[in-house]
Coordinates of C-alpha atoms in Angstrom, one line a residue:
X87 CA -42.1 -1.7 47.7
X88 CA -40.6 -3.6 44.8
X89 CA -40.2 -7.3 45.2
X90 CA -36.5 -8.3 45.5
X91 CA -35.6 -10.6 42.7
X92 CA -33.2 -13.5 43.2
X93 CA -31.4 -15.1 40.3
X94 CA -32.3 -18.6 41.6
X95 CA -36.0 -17.8 41.6
X96 CA -38.0 -18.4 38.4
X97 CA -37.7 -15.5 36.0
X98 CA -40.7 -13.2 35.4
X99 CA -42.9 -14.6 32.6
X100 CA -44.6 -12.4 30.0
X101 CA -48.2 -12.7 29.0
X102 CA -47.2 -14.8 26.1
X103 CA -45.6 -17.3 28.5
X104 CA -42.0 -16.5 27.5
X105 CA -39.6 -15.8 30.4
X106 CA -38.1 -12.3 30.4
X107 CA -34.6 -13.7 30.5
X108 CA -35.3 -15.7 27.3
X109 CA -36.5 -12.5 25.6
X110 CA -33.5 -10.4 26.5
X111 CA -31.2 -13.3 25.6
X112 CA -32.7 -13.2 22.1
X113 CA -32.5 -9.4 21.8
X114 CA -28.9 -9.3 23.1
X115 CA -28.0 -12.0 20.6
X116 CA -29.3 -9.7 17.9
X117 CA -27.3 -6.9 19.4
X118 CA -24.0 -8.8 19.0
X119 CA -25.1 -9.7 15.4
X120 CA -25.4 -5.9 14.8
X121 CA -22.0 -5.1 16.4
X122 CA -20.0 -7.7 14.7
X123 CA -21.7 -7.4 11.3
X124 CA -20.9 -3.7 11.3
X125 CA -17.3 -4.4 12.2
X126 CA -16.9 -7.2 9.7
X127 CA -18.1 -5.3 6.6
X128 CA -14.7 -3.5 6.7
X129 CA -12.5 -6.6 6.4
X130 CA -13.4 -8.0 2.9
X131 CA -13.0 -4.4 1.4
X132 CA -9.6 -3.6 3.1
X133 CA -7.9 -4.2 -0.3
X134 CA -10.3 -1.6 -2.0
X135 CA -9.7 0.9 0.8
X136 CA -6.0 0.4 0.7
X137 CA -6.0 1.1 -3.1
X138 CA -8.2 4.2 -2.9
X139 CA -6.3 5.9 -0.1
X140 CA -2.8 4.5 -1.0
X141 CA -2.2 2.9 2.4
X142 CA 0.6 0.7 3.8
X143 CA -0.3 -2.5 5.6
X144 CA 0.3 -0.7 9.0
X145 CA -2.0 2.2 8.0
X146 CA -4.6 -0.4 6.9
X147 CA -4.4 -2.1 10.3
X148 CA -4.7 1.3 12.0
X149 CA -8.3 1.6 10.7
X150 CA -9.3 -1.2 13.0
X151 CA -7.0 -0.1 15.8
X152 CA -8.6 3.4 15.8
X153 CA -12.1 1.8 15.9
X154 CA -11.2 -0.2 19.0
X155 CA -9.6 2.7 20.8
X156 CA -13.0 4.3 20.7
X157 CA -14.8 1.1 21.6
X158 CA -12.5 0.1 24.5
X159 CA -12.3 3.6 25.8
X160 CA -16.0 3.8 26.4
X161 CA -16.4 0.4 28.0
X162 CA -15.6 1.5 31.6
X163 CA -17.4 4.9 31.4
X164 CA -20.5 3.3 29.9
X165 CA -20.5 0.6 32.5
X166 CA -20.3 3.1 35.4
X167 CA -23.0 5.3 33.7
X168 CA -25.2 2.2 33.3
X169 CA -25.0 1.4 37.0
X170 CA -25.8 5.1 37.8
X171 CA -28.6 6.1 35.4
X172 CA -29.9 2.8 34.0
X173 CA -28.3 0.3 31.7
X174 CA -31.1 0.5 29.1
X175 CA -30.7 4.3 28.8
X176 CA -27.0 3.8 27.9
X177 CA -27.2 0.7 25.7
X178 CA -30.1 1.5 23.4
X179 CA -29.0 5.0 22.2
X180 CA -25.5 3.6 21.6
X181 CA -26.9 0.9 19.2
X182 CA -29.0 3.3 17.2
X183 CA -26.2 5.9 16.9
X184 CA -23.5 3.4 15.8
X185 CA -25.9 2.2 13.1
X186 CA -26.3 5.8 11.8
X187 CA -22.6 6.5 12.0
X188 CA -21.9 3.3 9.9
X189 CA -23.8 4.9 7.0
X190 CA -21.9 8.2 7.6
X191 CA -18.6 6.4 7.5
X192 CA -19.4 5.2 4.0
X193 CA -19.9 8.8 2.8
X194 CA -16.5 10.1 3.9
X195 CA -14.3 11.3 0.9
X196 CA -10.9 11.2 2.6
X197 CA -8.9 8.8 4.8
X198 CA -8.9 11.2 7.7
X199 CA -12.6 11.8 7.7
X200 CA -13.2 8.1 7.2
X201 CA -11.1 7.4 10.3
X202 CA -13.0 9.9 12.4
X203 CA -16.4 8.5 11.4
X204 CA -15.2 5.0 12.0
X205 CA -13.9 6.0 15.4
X206 CA -17.3 7.3 16.3
X207 CA -18.8 4.0 15.3
X208 CA -16.4 2.4 17.8
X209 CA -17.3 4.9 20.5
X210 CA -21.0 4.2 20.2
X211 CA -20.5 0.5 20.1
X212 CA -18.6 1.0 23.4
X213 CA -22.0 1.7 25.1
X214 CA -23.0 -1.9 24.7
X215 CA -20.9 -4.4 26.5
X216 CA -21.0 -3.5 30.2
X217 CA -24.7 -2.5 30.3
X218 CA -25.7 -5.6 28.3
X219 CA -23.9 -8.2 30.4
X220 CA -25.0 -6.3 33.5
X221 CA -28.6 -6.7 32.5
X222 CA -28.2 -10.3 31.3
X223 CA -26.3 -11.3 34.5
X224 CA -29.2 -9.9 36.6
X225 CA -31.9 -11.6 34.5
X226 CA -30.5 -15.0 33.6
X227 CA -30.9 -17.7 36.4
X228 CA -27.6 -18.7 37.9
X229 CA -28.0 -22.3 36.6
X230 CA -28.2 -21.0 33.0
X231 CA -25.7 -18.1 33.2
X232 CA -23.0 -19.7 31.1
X233 CA -25.3 -21.2 28.5
X234 CA -27.4 -18.0 28.3
X235 CA -24.2 -16.0 27.8
X236 CA -23.1 -18.4 25.1
X237 CA -26.3 -17.9 23.2
X238 CA -25.9 -14.1 23.4
X239 CA -22.2 -14.5 22.5
X240 CA -23.0 -16.6 19.5
X241 CA -24.5 -13.4 17.9
X242 CA -20.8 -12.5 17.3
X243 CA -20.5 -15.5 15.0
X244 CA -23.6 -14.8 13.1
X245 CA -22.6 -11.1 12.8
X246 CA -19.1 -11.9 11.5
X247 CA -20.5 -14.2 8.9
X248 CA -23.2 -11.7 7.9
X249 CA -20.8 -8.8 7.7
X250 CA -18.3 -10.8 5.6
X251 CA -21.1 -11.9 3.2
X252 CA -22.7 -8.4 2.9
X253 CA -19.3 -6.9 2.0
X254 CA -18.1 -9.7 -0.3
X255 CA -21.4 -10.0 -2.1
X256 CA -22.1 -6.4 -2.7
X257 CA -18.6 -5.5 -3.7
X258 CA -17.0 -8.7 -5.0
X259 CA -20.1 -10.2 -6.7
X260 CA -22.3 -7.3 -7.6
X261 CA -19.4 -4.9 -8.3
X262 CA -20.7 -2.1 -6.1
X263 CA -18.5 0.5 -4.5
X264 CA -16.7 -0.5 -1.3
X265 CA -18.9 2.1 0.4
X266 CA -22.1 0.2 -0.2
X267 CA -21.8 -2.2 2.7
X268 CA -21.7 0.7 5.2
X269 CA -25.0 1.9 3.9
X270 CA -26.6 -1.5 3.8
X271 CA -25.7 -2.5 7.4
X272 CA -27.1 0.7 8.9
X273 CA -30.8 -0.2 8.4
X274 CA -31.0 -3.5 10.3
X275 CA -28.8 -2.1 13.1
X276 CA -31.1 0.8 13.8
X277 CA -34.1 -1.6 13.7
X278 CA -32.4 -3.8 16.3
X279 CA -31.8 -0.8 18.5
X280 CA -35.6 0.0 18.3
X281 CA -36.5 -3.6 19.2
X282 CA -34.2 -3.4 22.2
X283 CA -36.0 -0.2 23.4
X284 CA -39.3 -2.2 23.3
X285 CA -38.1 -5.4 25.0
X286 CA -35.6 -4.4 27.6
X287 CA -36.8 -3.4 31.1
X288 CA -34.7 -2.1 33.9
X289 CA -35.1 -4.8 36.6
X290 CA -35.8 -4.0 40.2
X291 CA -32.5 -3.8 42.2
X292 CA -31.3 -7.2 43.2
X293 CA -29.8 -6.2 46.6
X294 CA -32.0 -5.9 49.6
X295 CA -30.3 -2.7 50.6
X296 CA -31.2 -1.0 47.4
X297 CA -34.8 -2.0 47.4
X298 CA -35.3 -0.9 51.0
X299 CA -33.9 2.6 50.4
X300 CA -30.5 1.9 52.1
X301 CA -27.4 3.5 50.6
X302 CA -26.0 1.6 47.7
X303 CA -22.6 0.1 48.6
X304 CA -19.7 2.2 47.3
X305 CA -17.5 0.4 44.8
X306 CA -13.9 -0.1 45.9
X307 CA -11.4 -0.4 43.1
X308 CA -9.8 -3.4 44.8
X309 CA -13.1 -5.3 44.3
X310 CA -12.4 -5.2 40.5
X311 CA -8.9 -6.6 41.1
X312 CA -9.5 -9.8 43.0
X313 CA -7.2 -12.7 42.1
X314 CA -9.6 -14.5 39.8
X315 CA -10.7 -11.2 38.1
X316 CA -7.1 -10.2 37.4
X317 CA -6.3 -13.5 35.7
X318 CA -9.6 -13.4 33.8
X319 CA -8.5 -10.0 32.5
X320 CA -5.1 -11.3 31.4
X321 CA -6.7 -14.3 29.7
X322 CA -9.3 -12.3 27.8
X323 CA -6.7 -9.8 26.6
X324 CA -4.7 -12.6 25.1
X325 CA -7.7 -14.3 23.6
X326 CA -9.1 -11.1 22.1
X327 CA -5.7 -10.1 20.6
X328 CA -5.5 -13.5 18.8
X329 CA -9.2 -13.2 17.7
X330 CA -8.7 -9.8 16.1
X331 CA -5.6 -11.0 14.3
X332 CA -7.8 -13.6 12.7
X333 CA -11.0 -11.7 12.0
X334 CA -9.2 -8.5 10.8
X335 CA -6.6 -10.1 8.6
X336 CA -8.0 -13.4 7.4
X337 CA -9.9 -12.0 4.4
X338 CA -6.8 -10.1 3.4
X339 CA -4.6 -13.2 4.0
X340 CA -6.9 -15.3 1.8
X341 CA -6.8 -12.8 -1.0
X342 CA -3.0 -12.2 -0.9
X343 CA -1.5 -15.5 0.3
X344 CA -4.0 -18.0 -0.9
X345 CA -5.4 -16.4 -4.0
X346 CA -9.1 -16.5 -3.0
X347 CA -11.4 -13.8 -4.2
X348 CA -15.1 -12.7 -4.3
X349 CA -17.7 -14.4 -2.2
X350 CA -15.4 -17.3 -1.6
X351 CA -13.5 -15.1 0.8
X352 CA -16.7 -14.7 2.8
X353 CA -17.4 -18.4 2.8
X354 CA -13.9 -19.4 3.9
X355 CA -13.6 -16.6 6.5
X356 CA -17.0 -17.6 7.9
X357 CA -15.7 -21.0 8.9
X358 CA -14.5 -19.4 12.1
X359 CA -17.7 -17.9 13.3
X360 CA -19.9 -20.8 12.2
X361 CA -17.7 -23.4 13.9
X362 CA -17.8 -21.2 17.0
X363 CA -21.6 -21.5 17.5
X364 CA -21.7 -25.2 18.4
X365 CA -18.3 -24.9 20.2
X366 CA -19.5 -22.0 22.3
X367 CA -22.8 -23.7 23.4
X368 CA -21.1 -27.1 24.0
X369 CA -18.3 -25.8 26.2
X370 CA -20.6 -23.4 28.0
X371 CA -23.0 -26.3 28.8
X372 CA -20.1 -28.4 30.0
X373 CA -18.9 -25.5 32.3
X374 CA -22.4 -25.1 33.7
X375 CA -22.8 -28.9 34.3
X376 CA -19.4 -29.0 36.0
X377 CA -19.9 -25.8 38.0
X378 CA -16.3 -25.0 37.2
X379 CA -14.7 -22.9 34.5
X380 CA -11.0 -23.5 34.7
X381 CA -10.9 -27.1 33.5
X382 CA -12.9 -26.2 30.4
X383 CA -10.6 -23.2 29.6
X384 CA -7.5 -25.4 30.0
X385 CA -8.8 -27.6 27.2
X386 CA -9.9 -24.9 24.9
X387 CA -6.9 -22.5 25.0
X388 CA -4.1 -25.0 24.1
X389 CA -6.2 -26.2 21.2
X390 CA -6.8 -22.7 20.0
X391 CA -3.0 -22.1 20.0
X392 CA -2.6 -25.1 17.7
X393 CA -5.3 -23.9 15.4
X394 CA -4.1 -20.3 15.0
X395 CA -0.6 -21.3 14.3
X396 CA -1.7 -24.0 11.8
X397 CA -3.6 -21.3 9.8
X398 CA -0.3 -20.0 8.4
X399 CA 2.2 -22.8 9.1
X400 CA 1.0 -25.2 6.4
X401 CA 0.4 -24.8 2.6
X402 CA -2.4 -27.3 2.4
X403 CA -5.8 -25.7 1.9
X404 CA -7.4 -28.6 3.8
X405 CA -5.2 -27.8 6.8
X406 CA -6.2 -24.2 6.5
X407 CA -9.9 -25.1 6.5
X408 CA -9.4 -27.5 9.5
X409 CA -7.4 -24.8 11.3
X410 CA -10.1 -22.1 10.8
X411 CA -12.8 -24.5 12.0
X412 CA -10.7 -25.5 15.0
X413 CA -10.0 -21.9 15.9
X414 CA -13.8 -21.3 15.7
X415 CA -14.5 -24.2 18.0
X416 CA -11.9 -23.4 20.6
X417 CA -11.1 -19.7 20.1
X418 CA -12.3 -16.4 21.6
X419 CA -16.0 -16.7 20.7
X420 CA -16.2 -20.0 22.6
X421 CA -13.9 -19.1 25.5
X422 CA -15.6 -15.7 26.1
X423 CA -18.9 -17.0 27.7
X424 CA -16.8 -19.2 30.1
X425 CA -14.7 -16.2 31.1
X426 CA -17.9 -14.1 31.4
X427 CA -19.1 -16.7 33.9
X428 CA -15.8 -16.3 35.8
X429 CA -16.5 -12.5 36.1
X430 CA -20.1 -13.1 37.1
X431 CA -18.9 -15.5 39.8
X432 CA -16.4 -13.0 41.2
X433 CA -17.5 -9.4 40.5
X434 CA -19.3 -7.2 43.1
X435 CA -23.0 -7.7 42.6
X436 CA -23.8 -4.0 43.1
X437 CA -21.5 -3.0 40.2
X438 CA -21.9 -5.8 37.6
X439 CA -22.1 -3.3 34.7
X440 CA -18.9 -1.6 35.8
X441 CA -17.1 -4.9 36.3
X442 CA -18.0 -6.2 32.9
X443 CA -17.1 -2.8 31.3
X444 CA -13.7 -3.0 33.0
X445 CA -13.2 -6.7 31.9
X446 CA -14.0 -5.9 28.3
X447 CA -11.9 -2.7 28.3
X448 CA -8.8 -4.7 29.2
X449 CA -9.7 -7.4 26.7
X450 CA -10.4 -5.0 23.9
X451 CA -7.0 -3.4 24.4
X452 CA -5.9 -6.5 22.5
X453 CA -8.2 -5.5 19.6
X454 CA -6.5 -2.1 19.5
X455 CA -3.1 -3.5 19.3
X456 CA -3.7 -6.6 17.1
X457 CA -4.6 -5.0 13.8
X458 CA -1.8 -2.5 13.8
X459 CA 1.0 -4.7 15.2
X460 CA 0.1 -7.5 12.7
X461 CA 0.2 -4.9 9.9
X462 CA 3.5 -3.6 11.2
X463 CA 5.0 -7.1 11.4
X464 CA 3.8 -7.7 7.8
X465 CA 5.6 -4.6 6.6
X466 CA 8.8 -5.6 8.4
X467 CA 8.8 -9.3 7.5
X468 CA 6.9 -9.2 4.2
X469 CA 4.5 -11.9 5.4
X470 CA 1.4 -12.1 7.6
X471 CA 2.7 -15.3 9.2
X472 CA 4.7 -13.5 11.9
X473 CA 1.6 -11.8 13.2
X474 CA -0.2 -15.1 13.6
X475 CA 2.7 -16.7 15.4
X476 CA 2.9 -13.7 17.8
X477 CA -0.8 -14.2 18.6
X478 CA 0.0 -17.9 19.4
X479 CA 2.6 -16.8 21.9
X480 CA 0.1 -14.5 23.7
X481 CA -2.4 -17.4 23.9
X482 CA 0.3 -19.4 25.7
X483 CA 0.4 -16.5 28.3
X484 CA -3.4 -16.6 28.5
X485 CA -3.3 -20.4 29.2
X486 CA -0.8 -19.9 32.0
X487 CA -3.0 -17.2 33.5
X488 CA -5.9 -19.7 33.7
X489 CA -3.8 -22.0 35.9
X490 CA -3.9 -19.3 38.6
X491 CA -7.7 -19.0 38.7
X492 CA -8.9 -20.5 42.0
X493 CA -12.5 -21.8 42.0
X494 CA -12.9 -22.5 45.8
X495 CA -13.5 -18.8 46.6
X496 CA -16.2 -17.4 44.3
X497 CA -18.3 -14.9 46.3
X498 CA -21.3 -15.1 43.9
X499 CA -21.5 -18.9 43.9
X500 CA -23.0 -20.7 46.7
X501 CA -20.9 -23.5 48.2
X502 CA -17.8 -22.3 46.4
X503 CA -15.8 -21.6 49.5
X504 CA -14.2 -24.5 51.3

């Protein structure tokens, strides 16, 4: 009979002396590098794509929206499938396939075929989130869950910066076709997928019932809609909407509103992800030390509102730089691991992959809407500013939602109930 593993027990250690949870933290970090680098190669070449296919700003935004329809649409099914057949069996093929499809996207001769291929990249990326956070939540000890999630999550920052650089350097500096970045990114993505297949192990079931052959508890939908989870869903939707306004449109904004071109676009755009790395780890460490998530979120979200509005509200380049750094420190990349901890604290243990898939599905609906709505507002008003202000309004709603999260009744945290 398999030994029942408890998150508070020491994690298994490999022959080399490295705990298993550390190894998968590293490989899942690389997974997020792969996901976000692949997404980010699009943004610096949006101008080139717009010119080749003669697109309006709304159509240009639709490229990202279509991608995230595929991504968000697969979050819940992949989470459910991961819980049923094994998270590794869902996650790894998805990574390898989206790497292959990235190269295929660069080959597409028409806008319609380009959109179909890019949609498939999004669909295969949708296999990642629920199974990944299900596996990591099972493996990382409770006392390190927020910090471990922050390290994994920081792969998004590295990926964004890498994607921006690959695109800006190959196209803006080397003068290559806008299609080149899609080919370049495919190789490391497939290699990361193969590394995951080697490192990840499906852990023995964590509930006593499952390991002794008893029937697995049946998931009730209401378990996914507890008070804390509902307000976490609202908050992540608002945070992700704002985030994808920034990461989708900031290279375009720098080119058209600030007159920045070439690799300088990548450098300035990368202020957000690079600032997010220390911000994410710092605030996650604070949340772990406090044992509470809400106070940390109530500091971060208001400051991210100030930052995102300041990006477009002032003409000064120094204010722009400060605002981008501020948004990186306090924005979605940094708030996400704290919200992931809220989900881990409150989600049903027998359906973690499903719960995380549902959480990310709702959040990523913001990524579907943000690129298109921002492009539409730009067409209507003639400026990108309105889209950034609208994102700030949604962050106000997200901040209000955090106020309704109660931390005295978290079923997965010992001593939480009073």
